[in-house]
mmCIF file of C-alpha atoms in Angstrom:
data_model
loop_
_atom_site.group_PDB
_atom_site.id
_atom_site.type_symbol
_atom_site.label_atom_id
_atom_site.label_comp_id
_atom_site.label_asym_id
_atom_site.label_seq_id
_atom_site.Cartn_x
_atom_site.Cartn_y
_atom_site.Cartn_z
ATOM 1 C CA MET A 537 -7.222 -21.164 -6.752
ATOM 2 C CA ILE A 538 -5.659 -19.961 -9.983
ATOM 3 C CA GLU A 539 -2.805 -21.967 -11.433
ATOM 4 C CA PHE A 540 -0.824 -21.535 -14.641
ATOM 5 C CA ARG A 541 1.869 -24.020 -15.634
ATOM 6 C CA ASN A 542 4.290 -23.228 -18.437
ATOM 7 C CA VAL A 543 1.821 -20.823 -20.049
ATOM 8 C CA SER A 544 2.823 -18.925 -23.173
ATOM 9 C CA LYS A 545 0.902 -16.520 -25.392
ATOM 10 C CA MET A 546 2.059 -15.788 -28.925
ATOM 11 C CA TYR A 547 0.377 -13.032 -30.913
ATOM 12 C CA PRO A 548 -0.294 -13.475 -34.653
ATOM 13 C CA ASN A 549 2.637 -11.173 -35.520
ATOM 14 C CA GLY A 550 5.025 -13.517 -33.653
ATOM 15 C CA THR A 551 5.433 -11.381 -30.535
ATOM 16 C CA LYS A 552 5.399 -13.310 -27.263
ATOM 17 C CA GLY A 553 3.041 -11.757 -24.730
ATOM 18 C CA LEU A 554 3.820 -14.426 -22.130
ATOM 19 C CA ASN A 555 6.744 -16.815 -22.102
ATOM 20 C CA ASN A 556 6.597 -19.967 -19.965
ATOM 21 C CA ILE A 557 4.740 -18.398 -17.002
ATOM 22 C CA ASN A 558 4.129 -20.355 -13.793
ATOM 23 C CA LEU A 559 1.634 -18.871 -11.339
ATOM 24 C CA ASN A 560 -0.179 -20.246 -8.305
ATOM 25 C CA ILE A 561 -2.604 -18.046 -6.356
ATOM 26 C CA GLN A 562 -4.418 -19.581 -3.403
ATOM 27 C CA LYS A 563 -7.889 -18.608 -2.201
ATOM 28 C CA GLY A 564 -7.697 -15.483 -0.032
ATOM 29 C CA GLU A 565 -4.279 -14.383 -1.295
ATOM 30 C CA PHE A 566 -3.717 -10.862 -2.573
ATOM 31 C CA VAL A 567 -1.430 -10.439 -5.570
ATOM 32 C CA VAL A 568 0.099 -7.275 -7.005
ATOM 33 C CA MET A 569 1.626 -7.213 -10.476
ATOM 34 C CA VAL A 570 4.132 -4.545 -11.398
ATOM 35 C CA GLY A 571 6.344 -4.182 -14.429
ATOM 36 C CA LEU A 572 7.380 -2.045 -17.323
ATOM 37 C CA SER A 573 5.082 -1.211 -20.195
ATOM 38 C CA GLY A 574 4.875 -4.213 -22.504
ATOM 39 C CA ALA A 575 6.001 -6.696 -19.839
ATOM 40 C CA GLY A 576 2.801 -8.795 -20.112
ATOM 41 C CA LYS A 577 0.753 -7.656 -17.109
ATOM 42 C CA SER A 578 -2.440 -7.023 -19.084
ATOM 43 C CA THR A 579 -1.920 -10.134 -21.202
ATOM 44 C CA LEU A 580 -1.633 -12.252 -18.061
ATOM 45 C CA LEU A 581 -4.794 -10.776 -16.521
ATOM 46 C CA ARG A 582 -6.715 -11.189 -19.776
ATOM 47 C CA SER A 583 -5.547 -14.803 -19.975
ATOM 48 C CA VAL A 584 -6.668 -15.495 -16.395
ATOM 49 C CA ASN A 585 -10.108 -14.113 -17.291
ATOM 50 C CA ARG A 586 -10.114 -16.116 -20.559
ATOM 51 C CA LEU A 587 -10.312 -12.964 -22.649
ATOM 52 C CA HIS A 588 -7.153 -14.153 -24.452
ATOM 53 C CA GLU A 589 -6.480 -17.695 -25.575
ATOM 54 C CA ILE A 590 -3.146 -19.016 -24.418
ATOM 55 C CA THR A 591 -0.851 -20.598 -26.989
ATOM 56 C CA GLU A 592 0.744 -23.211 -24.714
ATOM 57 C CA GLY A 593 0.270 -24.511 -21.200
#
């Protein structure tokens, strides 16, 4: 299971990559993320894999 509660990521320049994200993925579930460029898709995946440190949550 992957769970994020109220997760935010702030970059050093003050830009928010994630803002108060809640996510719950159960074992065996398939998830698709879609969104515009700059919406935070890559930031979220990097945070799940601990390649980015989250600021809050």
